[in-house]
N, CA, C and O atoms as a DFTB+ gen file, in Angstrom:
440 C
 N C O
     1  1     176.224      64.379     -45.858
     2  2     176.563      63.998     -46.494
     3  2     175.582      62.392     -47.380
     4  3     174.920      62.206     -48.402
     5  1     176.208      61.334     -45.832
     6  2     176.309      60.386     -46.076
     7  2     174.833      60.082     -45.248
     8  3     174.078      59.376     -45.916
     9  1     174.365      60.441     -44.083
    10  2     173.032      61.016     -43.692
    11  2     172.051      61.253     -44.210
    12  3     170.958      60.697     -44.105
    13  1     172.337      62.024     -44.759
    14  2     171.176      62.256     -46.136
    15  2     170.584      61.224     -46.985
    16  3     169.391      61.054     -47.240
    17  1     171.940      60.340     -47.518
    18  2     171.359      59.309     -48.579
    19  2     170.644      58.422     -47.509
    20  3     169.417      58.327     -47.460
    21  1     171.446      57.815     -46.705
    22  2     170.778      56.527     -45.688
    23  2     169.335      57.237     -45.554
    24  3     168.402      56.620     -46.069
    25  1     168.970      58.783     -44.757
    26  2     167.761      58.765     -44.559
    27  2     166.499      58.609     -45.812
    28  3     165.306      58.353     -45.650
    29  1     167.333      58.891     -47.207
    30  2     166.592      59.374     -48.417
    31  2     166.405      58.169     -49.272
    32  3     165.811      58.111     -50.348
    33  1     167.192      56.920     -48.421
    34  2     166.992      55.526     -48.267
    35  2     165.755      55.054     -47.818
    36  3     164.812      54.895     -48.593
    37  1     165.693      54.826     -46.665
    38  2     164.571      54.609     -45.997
    39  2     163.483      55.177     -46.667
    40  3     162.732      54.547     -47.412
    41  1     163.406      56.239     -46.433
    42  2     162.516      56.569     -47.195
    43  2     162.034      56.346     -48.161
    44  3     160.897      55.954     -48.420
    45  1     162.817      56.565     -48.737
    46  2     162.309      55.894     -50.264
    47  2     161.728      53.637     -49.912
    48  3     160.558      53.257     -49.868
    49  1     162.569      53.005     -49.798
    50  2     162.153      52.405     -49.633
    51  2     161.174      50.683     -48.140
    52  3     161.006      49.464     -48.091
    53  1     160.763      52.609     -46.923
    54  2     159.339      52.430     -46.370
    55  2     158.246      53.488     -47.036
    56  3     157.290      53.982     -46.438
    57  1     158.661      53.742     -48.580
    58  2     157.546      54.080     -50.251
    59  2     156.528      52.896     -50.288
    60  3     155.351      52.582     -50.109
    61  1     158.109      52.330     -50.735
    62  2     157.602      50.660     -51.511
    63  2     156.900      50.516     -51.032
    64  3     155.798      50.859     -51.459
    65  1     157.075      49.770     -49.533
    66  2     156.900      48.582     -49.349
    67  2     155.148      49.265     -48.796
    68  3     154.208      48.472     -48.861
    69  1     154.964      50.261     -48.451
    70  2     153.354      50.881     -47.618
    71  2     152.754      50.109     -49.339
    72  3     151.897      49.225     -49.373
    73  1     153.694      50.917     -51.109
    74  2     152.970      50.433     -52.062
    75  2     152.169      49.176     -53.066
    76  3     151.277      48.964     -53.888
    77  1     153.699      48.347     -51.957
    78  2     153.146      46.762     -51.608
    79  2     151.792      46.328     -50.884
    80  3     150.844      45.695     -51.348
    81  1     151.943      46.744     -49.882
    82  2     151.510      46.312     -48.568
    83  2     149.239      47.086     -49.364
    84  3     148.174      46.707     -48.878
    85  1     149.367      47.875     -50.282
    86  2     147.828      48.860     -50.614
    87  2     147.497      47.837     -51.577
    88  3     146.598      46.999     -51.512
    89  1     148.617      48.090     -52.757
    90  2     148.382      46.839     -53.368
    91  2     148.172      45.410     -53.611
    92  3     147.492      44.813     -54.445
    93  1     148.960      45.008     -52.633
    94  2     148.326      44.092     -52.421
    95  2     146.857      44.071     -51.537
    96  3     146.056      43.153     -51.713
    97  1     146.662      44.881     -50.830
    98  2     145.090      44.899     -49.837
    99  2     143.403      44.791     -51.119
   100  3     142.207      44.520     -51.011
   101  1     144.640      45.316     -52.501
   102  2     142.626      45.968     -52.572
   103  2     143.036      45.155     -53.950
   104  3     142.376      45.357     -54.969
   105  1     144.045      44.314     -53.952
   106  2     144.379      42.843     -55.033
   107  2     142.749      41.714     -54.421
   108  3     141.760      41.073     -54.776
   109  1     143.666      42.254     -53.167
   110  2     142.624      41.278     -51.659
   111  2     141.102      41.398     -52.198
   112  3     140.575      40.769     -53.116
   113  1     140.747      42.041     -51.652
   114  2     139.458      42.971     -51.945
   115  2     138.617      42.641     -53.393
   116  3     137.446      42.262     -53.432
   117  1     139.562      42.895     -54.659
   118  2     138.595      42.183     -56.189
   119  2     138.545      41.027     -56.062
   120  3     137.469      40.540     -56.409
   121  1     139.531      40.117     -55.574
   122  2     139.365      39.060     -54.865
   123  2     137.841      39.025     -54.313
   124  3     136.867      38.610     -54.941
   125  1     137.852      39.548     -53.013
   126  2     136.507      38.831     -52.812
   127  2     135.623      39.161     -53.433
   128  3     134.798      38.310     -53.766
   129  1     135.410      40.973     -53.951
   130  2     134.420      40.783     -54.953
   131  2     133.859      39.790     -56.274
   132  3     132.923      39.144     -56.746
   133  1     134.983      40.165     -56.399
   134  2     134.416      38.858     -58.124
   135  2     134.256      37.222     -57.430
   136  3     134.067      36.384     -58.312
   137  1     134.295      36.728     -56.207
   138  2     134.681      35.555     -55.333
   139  2     132.655      35.979     -54.954
   140  3     132.268      34.841     -54.687
   141  1     131.959      36.484     -54.881
   142  2     130.794      36.988     -54.236
   143  2     130.222      37.382     -55.427
   144  3     129.376      36.621     -55.896
   145  1     130.412      38.105     -55.853
   146  2     129.275      37.884     -57.144
   147  2     128.585      36.728     -57.723
   148  3     127.461      36.315     -58.011
   149  1     130.494      36.244     -57.762
   150  2     130.258      35.282     -58.784
   151  2     129.301      33.545     -57.902
   152  3     128.912      32.452     -58.313
   153  1     129.330      34.222     -56.695
   154  2     128.862      32.783     -55.579
   155  2     127.100      33.756     -56.017
   156  3     126.082      33.123     -56.294
   157  1     127.147      35.212     -55.976
   158  2     125.716      35.535     -55.874
   159  2     125.323      34.633     -57.413
   160  3     124.738      33.551     -57.458
   161  1     125.770      35.337     -58.452
   162  2     125.744      34.941     -59.369
   163  2     124.519      32.834     -60.151
   164  3     123.575      32.486     -60.861
   165  1     125.590      32.286     -59.264
   166  2     125.119      30.847     -59.192
   167  2     124.168      30.514     -58.499
   168  3     123.272      29.768     -58.892
   169  1     124.266      31.251     -56.872
   170  2     122.897      31.860     -56.466
   171  2     121.707      31.725     -57.076
   172  3     121.026      30.705     -56.974
   173  1     121.339      32.863     -57.831
   174  2     120.461      33.196     -59.115
   175  2     120.123      31.977     -59.636
   176  3     119.156      31.230     -59.487
   177  1     121.043      31.941     -60.224
   178  2     120.943      30.416     -61.728
   179  2     120.989      29.143     -61.074
   180  3     121.182      28.226     -61.872
   181  1     120.830      28.663     -59.434
   182  2     119.488      27.462     -58.984
   183  2     118.617      28.404     -58.688
   184  3     117.842      28.505     -59.640
   185  1     118.458      28.848     -58.183
   186  2     116.784      29.059     -58.043
   187  2     115.904      29.318     -59.611
   188  3     114.999      28.642     -60.100
   189  1     116.496      30.414     -60.068
   190  2     116.182      30.408     -61.557
   191  2     115.794      28.574     -62.083
   192  3     114.641      28.176     -61.913
   193  1     116.800      27.666     -62.662
   194  2     117.052      26.811     -63.349
   195  2     116.395      24.910     -62.337
   196  3     115.776      23.892     -62.649
   197  1     117.047      25.467     -61.163
   198  2     117.894      24.465     -59.982
   199  2     119.132      23.550     -60.386
   200  3     119.787      23.059     -61.305
   201  1     118.986      23.669     -59.205
   202  2     120.350      22.995     -59.108
   203  2     120.760      22.066     -59.880
   204  3     121.871      22.417     -60.277
   205  1     120.348      20.579     -60.533
   206  2     120.766      19.424     -61.236
   207  2     120.234      19.824     -62.615
   208  3     120.204      19.004     -63.533
   209  1     119.837      21.020     -62.750
   210  2     119.975      21.599     -65.070
   211  2     121.381      22.478     -64.882
   212  3     122.226      22.534     -65.776
   213  1     121.574      23.439     -63.061
   214  2     122.122      24.068     -63.933
   215  2     124.272      24.194     -63.303
   216  3     125.245      24.941     -63.195
   217  1     123.430      21.949     -62.987
   218  2     125.081      21.034     -63.217
   219  2     124.798      20.681     -64.369
   220  3     125.844      20.138     -64.725
   221  1     123.975      20.602     -65.354
   222  2     124.174      20.069     -66.192
   223  2     124.489      20.849     -67.656
   224  3     125.066      20.181     -68.514
   225  1     123.978      22.806     -68.088
   226  2     124.590      23.291     -68.447
   227  2     125.572      23.428     -68.197
   228  3     126.131      23.790     -69.232
   229  1     126.647      23.351     -66.979
   230  2     127.467      23.965     -66.918
   231  2     128.929      22.445     -67.111
   232  3     130.158      22.370     -67.094
   233  1     127.570      21.388     -67.300
   234  2     128.930      20.218     -68.325
   235  2     129.248      20.659     -69.468
   236  3     130.291      20.981     -70.038
   237  1     127.471      20.591     -69.856
   238  2     127.979      20.733     -71.524
   239  2     127.813      21.970     -71.866
   240  3     126.982      22.290     -72.716
   241  1     128.736      23.003     -71.124
   242  2     129.590      24.945     -71.664
   243  2     131.157      23.933     -71.191
   244  3     131.821      23.638     -72.184
   245  1     131.695      23.461     -69.934
   246  2     133.019      22.920     -70.104
   247  2     133.446      21.532     -71.430
   248  3     134.546      21.173     -71.851
   249  1     132.417      21.176     -71.682
   250  2     132.431      19.994     -72.324
   251  2     132.909      20.836     -74.047
   252  3     133.853      20.681     -74.823
   253  1     131.450      21.894     -74.032
   254  2     132.046      22.914     -75.344
   255  2     133.176      23.607     -75.322
   256  3     133.883      23.569     -76.330
   257  1     133.566      24.337     -74.251
   258  2     134.693      24.612     -74.224
   259  2     136.715      23.612     -74.843
   260  3     137.777      23.734     -75.453
   261  1     135.647      22.554     -73.816
   262  2     137.020      21.769     -74.254
   263  2     136.852      21.325     -75.750
   264  3     137.866      20.733     -76.118
   265  1     136.153      21.395     -76.469
   266  2     136.058      20.681     -77.904
   267  2     135.836      19.546     -77.270
   268  3     134.718      20.033     -77.103
   269  1     135.777      18.340     -76.660
   270  2     135.495      17.668     -76.560
   271  2     134.632      16.311     -77.537
   272  3     134.054      15.630     -76.691
   273  1     134.458      15.927     -78.462
   274  2     132.959      15.560     -79.436
   275  2     132.517      13.371     -78.192
   276  3     133.140      12.342     -77.929
   277  1     131.014      14.010     -77.925
   278  2     130.676      13.300     -77.208
   279  2     129.922      12.465     -78.301
   280  3     129.314      11.462     -77.929
   281  1     129.922      12.843     -79.723
   282  2     128.664      11.462     -80.121
   283  2     129.722      11.243     -81.361
   284  3     130.703      11.838     -81.807
   285  1     128.899       9.940     -81.696
   286  2     130.047       9.364     -83.032
   287  2     129.906       9.766     -83.671
   288  3     128.949      10.532     -83.785
   289  1     131.025       9.472     -84.831
   290  2     130.751       9.442     -86.103
   291  2     129.577       8.588     -86.872
   292  3     128.671       9.271     -87.349
   293  1     129.521       7.556     -86.995
   294  2     128.965       6.407     -87.166
   295  2     128.147       5.187     -86.307
   296  3     128.642       4.334     -85.571
   297  1     126.485       5.443     -86.718
   298  2     126.125       5.106     -85.204
   299  2     125.011       4.249     -86.343
   300  3     124.169       4.763     -87.078
   301  1     125.378       2.690     -86.168
   302  2     124.451       1.585     -86.846
   303  2     123.033       1.438     -86.315
   304  3     122.596       2.570     -86.104
   305  1     122.436       0.815     -86.114
   306  2     121.382       0.374     -85.592
   307  2     120.362      -0.948     -86.481
   308  3     120.040      -0.816     -87.662
   309  1     119.952      -2.250     -85.574
   310  2     119.683      -2.681     -86.642
   311  2     118.543      -3.115     -86.121
   312  3     118.194      -2.635     -85.043
   313  1     117.619      -4.233     -86.849
   314  2     116.697      -5.213     -85.878
   315  2     116.758      -6.112     -85.045
   316  3     115.834      -6.658     -84.442
   317  1     118.117      -6.332     -84.976
   318  2     118.415      -7.109     -83.681
   319  2     118.290      -8.796     -83.315
   320  3     118.212      -9.594     -82.381
   321  1     118.347      -8.646     -85.259
   322  2     117.641     -10.225     -85.925
   323  2     119.226     -11.090     -84.977
   324  3     119.234     -11.946     -84.093
   325  1     120.547     -10.256     -85.795
   326  2     121.931     -10.424     -85.074
   327  2     122.886     -10.650     -86.941
   328  3     124.083     -10.933     -86.885
   329  1     122.381     -10.530     -88.037
   330  2     122.604     -11.280     -89.327
   331  2     123.428     -10.218     -89.354
   332  3     123.603      -9.165     -88.740
   333  1     123.964     -10.933     -90.421
   334  2     125.802     -10.225     -91.628
   335  2     125.493      -8.650     -91.941
   336  3     126.467      -7.898     -91.932
   337  1     123.839      -7.946     -92.295
   338  2     124.275      -6.943     -92.340
   339  2     123.759      -5.957     -91.547
   340  3     123.251      -4.902     -91.928
   341  1     123.953      -6.451     -90.114
   342  2     124.110      -5.369     -89.817
   343  2     126.372      -4.531     -89.583
   344  3     126.942      -3.484     -89.274
   345  1     126.755      -6.168     -90.076
   346  2     127.944      -5.864     -90.083
   347  2     127.928      -4.741     -90.684
   348  3     128.297      -3.661     -90.222
   349  1     127.139      -5.144     -92.618
   350  2     127.660      -5.281     -93.854
   351  2     127.313      -2.487     -93.765
   352  3     127.770      -1.534     -94.396
   353  1     126.104      -2.722     -92.350
   354  2     125.344      -1.100     -92.256
   355  2     126.981      -0.475     -91.895
   356  3     127.407       0.525     -92.473
   357  1     127.772      -1.211     -90.887
   358  2     128.548      -0.674     -90.559
   359  2     130.221      -0.142     -90.769
   360  3     131.030       0.585     -90.192
   361  1     130.128      -1.196     -92.237
   362  2     130.967      -0.797     -92.627
   363  2     130.751      -0.285     -93.585
   364  3     131.894      -0.035     -93.969
   365  1     129.615       0.371     -94.870
   366  2     129.171       1.157     -95.480
   367  2     128.901       3.136     -94.766
   368  3     129.544       4.114     -95.147
   369  1     127.973       3.126     -93.891
   370  2     128.216       3.644     -93.423
   371  2     129.411       4.262     -92.428
   372  3     129.283       5.334     -91.835
   373  1     130.657       3.361     -92.340
   374  2     132.586       4.355     -92.007
   375  2     132.654       4.559     -94.138
   376  3     133.554       5.014     -94.844
   377  1     132.051       4.307     -94.302
   378  2     132.777       4.158     -95.755
   379  2     132.887       6.082     -96.463
   380  3     133.690       6.859     -96.979
   381  1     131.077       5.975     -95.873
   382  2     130.411       7.345     -96.558
   383  2     130.356       8.241     -95.302
   384  3     129.509       9.123     -95.158
   385  1     131.160       7.999     -94.553
   386  2     132.256       8.852     -93.473
   387  2     133.559       9.506     -93.682
   388  3     134.107      10.596     -93.514
   389  1     133.779       8.390     -94.101
   390  2     135.291       9.229     -94.746
   391  2     135.919       9.594     -95.759
   392  3     137.088       9.959     -95.877
   393  1     134.576       9.416     -96.979
   394  2     134.432      10.032     -98.182
   395  2     133.282      11.923     -97.583
   396  3     133.111      13.054     -98.037
   397  1     133.087      11.558     -97.045
   398  2     132.805      12.614     -96.697
   399  2     133.348      13.738     -96.113
   400  3     132.936      14.885     -96.291
   401  1     134.734      13.245     -95.071
   402  2     135.113      13.901     -93.923
   403  2     136.868      14.298     -94.917
   404  3     137.833      14.877     -94.418
   405  1     136.764      13.709     -96.494
   406  2     137.609      13.166     -97.081
   407  2     139.325      12.581     -97.104
   408  3     140.358      12.938     -97.670
   409  1     138.964      11.592     -96.233
   410  2     139.456      10.567     -95.783
   411  2     139.506       9.247     -96.187
   412  3     138.468       8.591     -96.100
   413  1     140.453       8.760     -96.587
   414  2     140.408       7.877     -97.675
   415  2     140.335       6.512     -96.719
   416  3     140.822       6.467     -95.590
   417  1     139.591       5.324     -97.417
   418  2     139.914       4.072     -96.645
   419  2     141.072       3.396     -96.632
   420  3     141.967       3.283     -97.469
   421  1     140.837       2.738     -94.985
   422  2     142.620       2.207     -93.894
   423  2     142.257       1.488     -95.809
   424  3     141.317       1.518     -96.602
   425  1     143.875       0.839     -95.760
   426  2     143.973      -0.228     -96.754
   427  2     144.423      -1.630     -95.978
   428  3     145.463      -1.301     -95.407
   429  1     144.245      -2.595     -95.765
   430  2     144.759      -4.322     -95.456
   431  2     146.049      -4.460     -95.546
   432  3     146.749      -4.646     -94.551
   433  1     146.677      -4.356     -97.178
   434  2     147.003      -5.141     -97.490
   435  2     148.903      -5.046     -96.816
   436  3     149.827      -4.315     -96.457
   437  1     148.437      -6.407     -97.042
   438  2     150.101      -6.180     -96.667
   439  2     151.432      -6.923     -97.516
   440  3     152.591      -6.695     -97.168
């Protein structure tokens, strides 16, 4: 009886080992296939739009996916005369942007 139990345990262990081996091999093949398909897709995209353009597209996708903000809330440009009207215009633009977004202007009360 003990010998039968031992043989059964050995057969079950060998079966589990073979299953792990086959699963690992299948997963490795899947990874290789996905990698090859991805590389082929990038090669075709480079051929279609050029390497520099594709890089720009991928950077834009990454920025969009991350939700990064790359444009300013307020952009003020002046006539280049250095007058204080540029400062006033920037202040007014910031107030308008805060009102549009529902934010209250910060007070400097001390």
